[in-house]
XYZ file of C-alpha atoms in Angstrom:
215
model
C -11.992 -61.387 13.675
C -14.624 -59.483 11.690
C -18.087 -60.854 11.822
C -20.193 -60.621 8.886
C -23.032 -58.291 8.260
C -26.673 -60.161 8.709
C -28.998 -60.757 5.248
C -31.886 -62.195 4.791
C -31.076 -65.739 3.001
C -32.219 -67.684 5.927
C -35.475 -65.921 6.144
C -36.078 -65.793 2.262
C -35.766 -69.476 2.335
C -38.378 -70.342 4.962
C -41.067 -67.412 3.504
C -40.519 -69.567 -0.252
C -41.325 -73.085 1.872
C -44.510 -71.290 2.810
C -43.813 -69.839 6.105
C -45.836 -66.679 6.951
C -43.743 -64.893 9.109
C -40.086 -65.967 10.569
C -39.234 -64.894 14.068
C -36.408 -63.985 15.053
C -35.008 -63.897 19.263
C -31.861 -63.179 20.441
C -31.240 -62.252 24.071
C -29.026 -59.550 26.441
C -28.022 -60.358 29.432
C -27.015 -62.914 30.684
C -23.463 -62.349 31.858
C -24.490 -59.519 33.783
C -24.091 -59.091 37.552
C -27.242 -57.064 37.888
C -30.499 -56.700 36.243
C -32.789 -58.905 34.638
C -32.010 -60.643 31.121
C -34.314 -59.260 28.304
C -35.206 -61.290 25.083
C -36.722 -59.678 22.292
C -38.608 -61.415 19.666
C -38.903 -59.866 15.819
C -41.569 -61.473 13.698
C -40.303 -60.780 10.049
C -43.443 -61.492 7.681
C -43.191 -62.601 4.326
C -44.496 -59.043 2.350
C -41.740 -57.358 4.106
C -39.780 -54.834 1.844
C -36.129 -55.919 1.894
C -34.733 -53.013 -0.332
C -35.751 -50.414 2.772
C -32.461 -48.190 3.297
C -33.252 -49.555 7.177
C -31.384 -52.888 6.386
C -27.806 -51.754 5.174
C -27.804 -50.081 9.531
C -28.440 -53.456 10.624
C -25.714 -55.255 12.429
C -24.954 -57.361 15.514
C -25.945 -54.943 18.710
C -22.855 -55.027 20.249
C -20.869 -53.815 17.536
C -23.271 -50.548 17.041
C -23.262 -47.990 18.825
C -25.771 -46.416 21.014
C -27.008 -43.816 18.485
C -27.793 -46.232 15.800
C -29.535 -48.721 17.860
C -31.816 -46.164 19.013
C -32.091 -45.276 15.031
C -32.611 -49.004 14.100
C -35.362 -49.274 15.989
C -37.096 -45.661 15.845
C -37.175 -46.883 11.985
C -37.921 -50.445 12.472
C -41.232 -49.205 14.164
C -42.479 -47.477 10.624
C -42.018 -51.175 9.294
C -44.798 -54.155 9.380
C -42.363 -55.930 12.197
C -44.085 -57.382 15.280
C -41.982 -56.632 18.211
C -41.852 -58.483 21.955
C -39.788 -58.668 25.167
C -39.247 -61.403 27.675
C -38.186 -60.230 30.940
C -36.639 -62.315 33.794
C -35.594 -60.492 37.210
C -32.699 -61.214 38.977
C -34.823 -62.941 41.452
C -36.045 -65.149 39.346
C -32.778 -65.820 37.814
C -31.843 -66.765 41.945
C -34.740 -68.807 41.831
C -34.812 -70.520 38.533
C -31.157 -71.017 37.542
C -29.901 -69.405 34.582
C -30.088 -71.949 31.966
C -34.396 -72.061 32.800
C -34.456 -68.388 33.291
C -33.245 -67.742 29.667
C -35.965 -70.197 28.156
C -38.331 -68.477 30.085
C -37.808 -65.166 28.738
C -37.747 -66.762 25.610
C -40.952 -68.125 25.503
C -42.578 -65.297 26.847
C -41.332 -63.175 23.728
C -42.197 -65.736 21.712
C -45.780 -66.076 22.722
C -46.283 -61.786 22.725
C -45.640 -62.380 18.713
C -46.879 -65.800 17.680
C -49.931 -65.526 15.633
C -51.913 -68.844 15.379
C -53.357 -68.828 12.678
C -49.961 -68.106 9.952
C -47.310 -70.524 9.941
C -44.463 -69.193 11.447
C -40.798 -70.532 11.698
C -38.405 -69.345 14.810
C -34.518 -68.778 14.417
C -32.610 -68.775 18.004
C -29.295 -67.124 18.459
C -26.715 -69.393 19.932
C -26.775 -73.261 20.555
C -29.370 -73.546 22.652
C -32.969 -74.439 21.897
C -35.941 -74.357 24.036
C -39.159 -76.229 24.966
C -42.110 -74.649 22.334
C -44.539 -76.081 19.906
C -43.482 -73.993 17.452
C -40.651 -75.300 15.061
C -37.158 -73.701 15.926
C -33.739 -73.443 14.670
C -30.705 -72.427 16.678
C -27.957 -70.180 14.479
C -25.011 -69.477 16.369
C -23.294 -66.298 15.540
C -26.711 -65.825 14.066
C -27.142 -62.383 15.355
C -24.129 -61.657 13.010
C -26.033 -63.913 9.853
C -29.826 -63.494 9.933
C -31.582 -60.007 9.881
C -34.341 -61.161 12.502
C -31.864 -62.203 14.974
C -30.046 -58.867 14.202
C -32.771 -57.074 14.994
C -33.973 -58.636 17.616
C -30.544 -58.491 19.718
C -30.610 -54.285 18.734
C -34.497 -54.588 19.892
C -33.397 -56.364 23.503
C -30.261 -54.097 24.278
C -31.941 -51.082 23.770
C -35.027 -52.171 26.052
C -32.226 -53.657 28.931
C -30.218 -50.137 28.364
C -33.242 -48.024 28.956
C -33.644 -50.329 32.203
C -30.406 -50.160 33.752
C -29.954 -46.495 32.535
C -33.052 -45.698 34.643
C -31.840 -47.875 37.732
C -28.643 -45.484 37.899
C -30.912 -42.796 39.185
C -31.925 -45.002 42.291
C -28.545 -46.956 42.752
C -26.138 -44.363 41.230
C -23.043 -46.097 43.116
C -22.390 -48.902 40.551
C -22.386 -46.893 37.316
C -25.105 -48.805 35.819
C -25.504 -46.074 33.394
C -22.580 -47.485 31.723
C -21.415 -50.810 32.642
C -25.476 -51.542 32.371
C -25.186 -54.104 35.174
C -21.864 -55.969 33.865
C -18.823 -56.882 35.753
C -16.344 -53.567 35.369
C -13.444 -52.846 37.551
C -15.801 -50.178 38.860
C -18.518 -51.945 39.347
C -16.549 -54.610 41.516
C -14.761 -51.708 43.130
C -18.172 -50.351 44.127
C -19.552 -53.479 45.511
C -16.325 -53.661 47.977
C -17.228 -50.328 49.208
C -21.061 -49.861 48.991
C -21.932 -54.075 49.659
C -24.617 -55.140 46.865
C -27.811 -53.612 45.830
C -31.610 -55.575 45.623
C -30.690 -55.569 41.789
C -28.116 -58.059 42.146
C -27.872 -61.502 41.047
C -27.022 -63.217 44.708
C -26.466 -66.498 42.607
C -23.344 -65.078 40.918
C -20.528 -66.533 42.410
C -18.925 -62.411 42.229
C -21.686 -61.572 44.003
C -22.040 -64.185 46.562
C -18.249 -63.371 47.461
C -19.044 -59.940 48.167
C -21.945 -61.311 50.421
C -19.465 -63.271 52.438
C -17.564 -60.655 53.059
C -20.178 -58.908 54.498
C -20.751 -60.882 57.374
Protein backbone atom coordinates (compact mmCIF):
# COMPACT_ATOMS: atom_id res chain seq x y z
CA UNK A 1 0.00 0.00 0.00
CA UNK A 2 1.05 3.52 -1.01
CA UNK A 3 0.87 6.11 1.66
CA UNK A 4 -0.07 9.50 0.77
CA UNK A 5 2.13 12.49 0.47
CA UNK A 6 1.77 14.99 3.72
CA UNK A 7 -0.07 18.73 3.11
CA UNK A 8 -0.77 21.17 5.15
CA UNK A 9 -4.78 21.01 5.71
CA UNK A 10 -4.43 20.08 9.27
CA UNK A 11 -2.12 22.88 10.04
CA UNK A 12 -4.02 25.53 7.85
CA UNK A 13 -6.99 24.74 9.91
CA UNK A 14 -5.59 25.33 13.40
CA UNK A 15 -3.42 28.74 12.14
CA UNK A 16 -7.35 30.07 10.79
CA UNK A 17 -8.78 29.09 14.60
CA UNK A 18 -6.06 31.44 15.76
CA UNK A 19 -3.25 29.24 16.60
CA UNK A 20 0.23 30.87 16.31
CA UNK A 21 2.34 28.19 15.52
CA UNK A 22 1.41 24.23 15.19
CA UNK A 23 4.00 21.75 16.30
CA UNK A 24 4.59 19.00 14.93
CA UNK A 25 6.66 15.54 16.78
CA UNK A 26 7.12 12.39 15.48
CA UNK A 27 9.72 10.00 16.87
CA UNK A 28 12.65 7.24 15.62
CA UNK A 29 13.43 4.65 17.45
CA UNK A 30 11.84 2.79 19.22
CA UNK A 31 12.09 -0.71 17.79
CA UNK A 32 15.66 -0.54 17.85
CA UNK A 33 17.99 -2.89 19.74
CA UNK A 34 20.55 -0.21 20.37
CA UNK A 35 20.72 3.43 20.81
CA UNK A 36 18.62 5.90 22.28
CA UNK A 37 15.10 6.97 20.71
CA UNK A 38 15.19 10.60 19.33
CA UNK A 39 12.01 12.84 18.97
CA UNK A 40 12.11 15.84 17.06
CA UNK A 41 9.72 18.61 17.42
CA UNK A 42 8.90 21.18 14.26
CA UNK A 43 7.08 24.33 15.25
CA UNK A 44 5.31 25.39 11.92
CA UNK A 45 4.18 29.19 12.47
CA UNK A 46 1.38 30.68 10.91
CA UNK A 47 3.43 33.32 8.25
CA UNK A 48 5.08 30.31 6.93
CA UNK A 49 5.36 30.28 3.03
CA UNK A 50 3.65 27.10 1.82
CA UNK A 51 4.39 27.57 -1.99
CA UNK A 52 8.43 27.05 -1.07
CA UNK A 53 9.69 24.35 -3.74
CA UNK A 54 10.95 22.68 -0.11
CA UNK A 55 7.41 21.13 0.40
CA UNK A 56 6.77 19.00 -2.86
CA UNK A 57 10.52 16.82 -1.13
CA UNK A 58 8.59 16.29 1.87
CA UNK A 59 7.50 12.81 2.65
CA UNK A 60 7.35 10.20 5.43
CA UNK A 61 11.29 9.58 6.50
CA UNK A 62 11.33 6.18 5.92
CA UNK A 63 10.31 6.20 2.50
CA UNK A 64 13.22 8.89 1.50
CA UNK A 65 16.25 8.24 1.10
CA UNK A 66 19.32 9.31 2.82
CA UNK A 67 20.29 12.07 0.35
CA UNK A 68 17.06 13.87 0.50
CA UNK A 69 16.64 13.84 4.15
CA UNK A 70 19.87 15.43 4.53
CA UNK A 71 18.43 17.97 1.66
CA UNK A 72 15.07 18.41 3.55
CA UNK A 73 16.57 19.60 6.30
CA UNK A 74 19.79 21.59 4.97
CA UNK A 75 16.69 23.62 3.32
CA UNK A 76 14.31 23.48 6.11
CA UNK A 77 17.03 25.44 8.13
CA UNK A 78 16.74 28.65 5.55
CA UNK A 79 12.95 28.51 6.66
CA UNK A 80 11.30 30.35 9.90
CA UNK A 81 10.86 26.56 11.45
CA UNK A 82 11.83 26.08 15.12
CA UNK A 83 13.54 22.83 15.42
CA UNK A 84 14.11 20.41 18.78
CA UNK A 85 15.25 16.92 19.83
CA UNK A 86 14.33 14.72 22.73
CA UNK A 87 16.82 12.21 23.53
CA UNK A 88 16.37 9.08 25.74
CA UNK A 89 19.46 6.58 26.26
CA UNK A 90 19.17 3.13 26.30
CA UNK A 91 19.68 3.28 29.95
CA UNK A 92 17.05 5.15 30.57
CA UNK A 93 14.87 3.21 28.33
CA UNK A 94 16.19 0.04 30.99
CA UNK A 95 15.20 2.22 33.61
CA UNK A 96 12.02 3.86 32.60
CA UNK A 97 10.19 1.33 30.40
CA UNK A 98 9.53 2.15 26.96
CA UNK A 99 6.10 3.40 26.92
CA UNK A 100 7.51 6.47 29.72
CA UNK A 101 10.73 6.75 27.89
CA UNK A 102 8.94 7.83 24.63
CA UNK A 103 6.80 10.58 26.53
CA UNK A 104 9.81 11.69 27.93
CA UNK A 105 11.58 12.45 24.87
CA UNK A 106 8.56 13.91 23.83
CA UNK A 107 8.18 16.42 26.22
CA UNK A 108 11.57 17.40 26.22
CA UNK A 109 11.23 18.38 22.38
CA UNK A 110 8.28 19.86 23.08
CA UNK A 111 9.44 22.21 25.75
CA UNK A 112 12.98 23.20 23.48
CA UNK A 113 10.13 24.80 21.00
CA UNK A 114 7.13 25.93 23.01
CA UNK A 115 6.95 29.61 23.14
CA UNK A 116 4.64 30.93 25.96
CA UNK A 117 3.51 33.61 25.01
CA UNK A 118 1.75 32.42 21.14
CA UNK A 119 -0.82 29.91 21.19
CA UNK A 120 0.39 26.92 19.89
CA UNK A 121 -1.43 23.58 18.95
CA UNK A 122 0.67 20.06 18.96
CA UNK A 123 -0.04 17.15 16.39
CA UNK A 124 1.49 13.60 17.64
CA UNK A 125 2.26 10.84 15.25
CA UNK A 126 0.65 7.60 16.18
CA UNK A 127 -2.07 6.79 18.88
CA UNK A 128 -0.51 7.73 21.69
CA UNK A 129 -0.77 10.99 23.59
CA UNK A 130 1.20 12.27 26.40
CA UNK A 131 1.00 14.15 29.74
CA UNK A 132 1.51 18.25 28.68
CA UNK A 133 -0.39 21.39 29.26
CA UNK A 134 -0.34 22.16 25.96
CA UNK A 135 -3.39 20.97 23.78
CA UNK A 136 -2.48 17.83 21.59
CA UNK A 137 -3.80 15.74 18.90
CA UNK A 138 -2.61 12.27 17.99
CA UNK A 139 -2.70 11.52 13.88
CA UNK A 140 -1.81 8.15 13.13
CA UNK A 141 -0.15 7.62 9.86
CA UNK A 142 0.24 11.31 10.42
CA UNK A 143 3.80 11.42 9.41
CA UNK A 144 2.35 10.32 5.98
CA UNK A 145 -0.74 13.33 6.32
CA UNK A 146 0.55 16.47 8.07
CA UNK A 147 3.72 18.41 6.88
CA UNK A 148 4.92 19.08 10.61
CA UNK A 149 4.87 15.54 11.49
CA UNK A 150 6.66 14.91 8.11
CA UNK A 151 9.18 16.96 8.95
CA UNK A 152 9.68 16.30 12.12
CA UNK A 153 10.14 12.33 11.58
CA UNK A 154 12.96 13.50 8.52
CA UNK A 155 14.29 16.02 11.42
CA UNK A 156 14.62 12.88 14.15
CA UNK A 157 16.10 10.18 11.69
CA UNK A 158 18.62 12.25 10.46
CA UNK A 159 19.76 13.38 14.11
CA UNK A 160 19.50 9.29 15.34
CA UNK A 161 21.51 8.42 11.88
CA UNK A 162 24.25 10.87 12.56
CA UNK A 163 24.31 9.10 16.15
CA UNK A 164 24.52 5.60 15.35
CA UNK A 165 26.65 6.39 12.20
CA UNK A 166 29.21 7.89 14.63
CA UNK A 167 28.89 4.90 17.22
CA UNK A 168 30.12 2.49 14.27
CA UNK A 169 33.52 4.01 14.65
CA UNK A 170 33.73 2.84 18.41
CA UNK A 171 31.61 -0.46 18.11
CA UNK A 172 32.25 -1.25 14.40
CA UNK A 173 31.17 -5.08 15.01
CA UNK A 174 27.36 -4.58 14.73
CA UNK A 175 27.16 -2.53 11.53
CA UNK A 176 25.47 0.28 13.12
CA UNK A 177 26.39 2.31 10.20
CA UNK A 178 23.64 0.64 8.49
CA UNK A 179 21.22 -1.28 10.42
CA UNK A 180 21.46 2.12 12.77
CA UNK A 181 20.91 -0.01 15.88
CA UNK A 182 17.89 -2.27 14.46
CA UNK A 183 17.48 -5.94 14.61
CA UNK A 184 19.31 -7.32 11.15
CA UNK A 185 20.39 -10.82 10.59
CA UNK A 186 23.81 -9.24 11.05
CA UNK A 187 23.33 -7.51 13.79
CA UNK A 188 21.94 -10.68 15.70
CA UNK A 189 24.71 -12.66 14.07
CA UNK A 190 27.17 -10.22 15.65
CA UNK A 191 25.78 -10.26 19.06
CA UNK A 192 26.22 -14.30 19.05
CA UNK A 193 29.78 -13.79 18.32
CA UNK A 194 30.95 -10.45 19.87
CA UNK A 195 28.18 -10.67 23.22
CA UNK A 196 26.43 -7.06 23.49
CA UNK A 197 27.84 -3.65 23.58
CA UNK A 198 27.08 -0.68 26.56
CA UNK A 199 24.74 0.68 23.69
CA UNK A 200 22.33 -1.97 24.06
CA UNK A 201 18.92 -2.03 25.28
CA UNK A 202 19.38 -4.97 28.14
CA UNK A 203 15.47 -4.72 28.48
CA UNK A 204 14.91 -6.16 24.99
CA UNK A 205 13.90 -9.50 25.33
CA UNK A 206 16.69 -10.17 21.96
CA UNK A 207 19.01 -8.76 23.99
CA UNK A 208 18.44 -10.23 27.31
CA UNK A 209 18.67 -13.74 25.44
CA UNK A 210 21.98 -13.01 24.27
CA UNK A 211 22.84 -12.05 27.97
CA UNK A 212 21.80 -15.47 29.11
CA UNK A 213 23.77 -17.02 26.98
CA UNK A 214 26.59 -15.43 28.19
CA UNK A 215 26.75 -16.81 31.44
Amino acid sequence: MIKQSPNWLAEIGLWQKGYQAVIGLDEVGTGAWAGPLVVAAVACPADLDLKNDLFKKVRDSKILSAEMRGVIVREAGQLPFKVGYGWTDEKLIDELGLAEAWAEAMRSALESVWDKSQRNYILVDGNRNFQTEGEVECVVDGDAKCFSIALASIFAKVARDSYMHDQHEKYPHYGFRTNVGYGTKEHQAALLQYGICPLHRQSYEPIAEVMQRQF
